Amino acid sequence: MVGILIISHDQLGVSLIDCVVHILGECPPLLFNHIISATTNPDEAVAKLQVTLQQLDQGDGVLILTDILGATPANIASRLVQNGHIACIAGLNLPMLLRAIQYQNSPLPQIIDKVLTGARASILQISPATDHAH
């Protein structure tokens, strides 16, 4: 099973995990959040997260999900990526996280594909509702 690590600004990851628990009724295994605050030292965060990755990795790898490409959480995450074993996707949203959980038992490359496809498919403009009653 692939571990999932959220690295995000402040309470974003906590809120997303709360939503996951609301939707699924429980917190999935091997899901962890690391908060990056305005006072976070990136070098210290990387050191802590290397330990977290060892705990999350059950042999199938870890998928890191982060919020904004180029921001501190993503920059920290990029220092943790290991080709083929620890991957990172930026642009974190709830459909992306749910998709990662749904395919958590799949190989890491397949999860990456499913997460990217699902995240892109979930971003749509909603048209005004049509009143079919009249």
XYZ file of C-alpha atoms in Angstrom:
134
model
C 0.000 0.000 0.000
C 1.335 3.410 -0.997
C 1.648 5.971 1.785
C 0.168 9.420 1.266
C 1.854 12.482 2.741
C 0.237 15.909 2.576
C 2.618 18.850 2.889
C 0.650 22.088 2.850
C 0.199 25.579 4.203
C -1.199 25.815 7.727
C -4.475 23.915 8.243
C -5.247 23.008 4.610
C -4.181 19.381 4.979
C -5.969 19.018 8.317
C -9.182 20.326 6.752
C -8.877 18.009 3.756
C -8.353 14.998 6.013
C -11.405 16.077 8.049
C -13.396 16.106 4.789
C -12.089 12.649 3.876
C -13.188 11.292 7.261
C -16.600 12.916 6.772
C -16.998 11.326 3.320
C -15.488 7.895 4.024
C -16.441 7.559 7.680
C -12.864 6.878 8.758
C -9.308 8.017 8.246
C -7.532 5.783 5.734
C -4.295 4.053 6.741
C -0.905 5.484 5.822
C -2.226 9.037 5.459
C -0.257 11.782 7.192
C -0.289 15.570 7.137
C 2.610 17.924 7.783
C 1.797 21.584 8.398
C 4.086 24.245 6.984
C 3.638 27.525 8.856
C 5.186 30.942 8.394
C 7.830 30.030 10.981
C 8.764 26.608 9.578
C 12.478 26.108 8.974
C 12.673 24.223 5.638
C 15.828 22.282 6.578
C 14.273 21.121 9.856
C 11.059 20.193 8.035
C 12.983 18.085 5.508
C 14.761 16.229 8.329
C 11.461 15.510 10.132
C 9.742 14.491 6.912
C 12.502 12.027 6.017
C 11.633 10.170 9.234
C 7.915 10.409 8.416
C 8.540 8.982 4.940
C 10.337 5.980 6.439
C 7.291 5.335 8.634
C 4.810 5.758 5.773
C 6.712 3.645 3.258
C 5.652 0.032 3.598
C 7.719 -0.930 0.537
C 5.378 0.413 -2.150
C 6.473 4.040 -2.005
C 4.918 7.305 -0.922
C 2.917 9.897 -2.805
C 3.403 13.447 -1.548
C 0.560 15.865 -2.255
C 1.250 19.567 -1.886
C -0.728 22.698 -2.525
C 1.030 25.382 -4.596
C 3.878 24.691 -7.006
C 6.801 26.954 -6.158
C 5.645 27.691 -2.604
C 7.510 26.547 0.511
C 5.556 23.269 0.986
C 6.231 22.228 -2.621
C 9.862 23.288 -2.397
C 10.286 21.157 0.724
C 8.501 18.248 -0.969
C 10.761 18.492 -4.023
C 13.756 17.820 -1.774
C 12.166 14.523 -0.699
C 11.320 13.077 -4.131
C 13.139 9.879 -5.123
C 12.568 8.625 -8.668
C 10.245 5.651 -8.750
C 9.765 5.531 -4.994
C 8.673 8.903 -3.626
C 6.633 11.063 -5.981
C 5.067 14.478 -5.555
C 2.042 16.151 -7.135
C 1.213 19.843 -6.618
C -2.209 21.476 -6.835
C -3.774 19.536 -3.973
C -7.562 19.489 -3.820
C -10.157 17.182 -2.261
C -10.934 15.147 -5.424
C -7.188 14.565 -5.877
C -6.814 13.309 -2.309
C -9.874 11.050 -2.579
C -8.530 9.609 -5.820
C -5.145 8.889 -4.208
C -6.893 7.075 -1.362
C -9.123 5.144 -3.778
C -6.084 3.764 -5.622
C -3.751 3.469 -2.621
C -3.318 -0.281 -3.211
C -2.157 0.254 -6.806
C 1.461 0.700 -7.929
C 2.783 4.242 -7.463
C 2.959 5.070 -11.221
C -0.689 4.051 -11.635
C -1.756 6.151 -8.633
C 0.034 9.165 -10.099
C -1.816 8.719 -13.397
C -5.203 8.247 -11.686
C -4.675 11.225 -9.369
C -3.666 13.563 -12.195
C -6.527 12.400 -14.422
C -9.090 12.639 -11.628
C -7.904 16.045 -10.449
C -8.073 17.502 -13.948
C -11.511 15.994 -14.555
C -12.854 17.504 -11.327
C -12.116 21.106 -12.291
C -15.083 22.312 -14.313
C -17.174 25.392 -14.782
C -20.706 24.787 -13.549
C -23.482 26.108 -15.770
C -26.683 27.563 -14.357
C -29.163 24.881 -13.388
C -32.078 24.404 -15.723
C -35.516 24.516 -14.133
C -37.198 21.409 -15.557
C -40.420 21.977 -13.575
C -41.867 24.467 -16.089
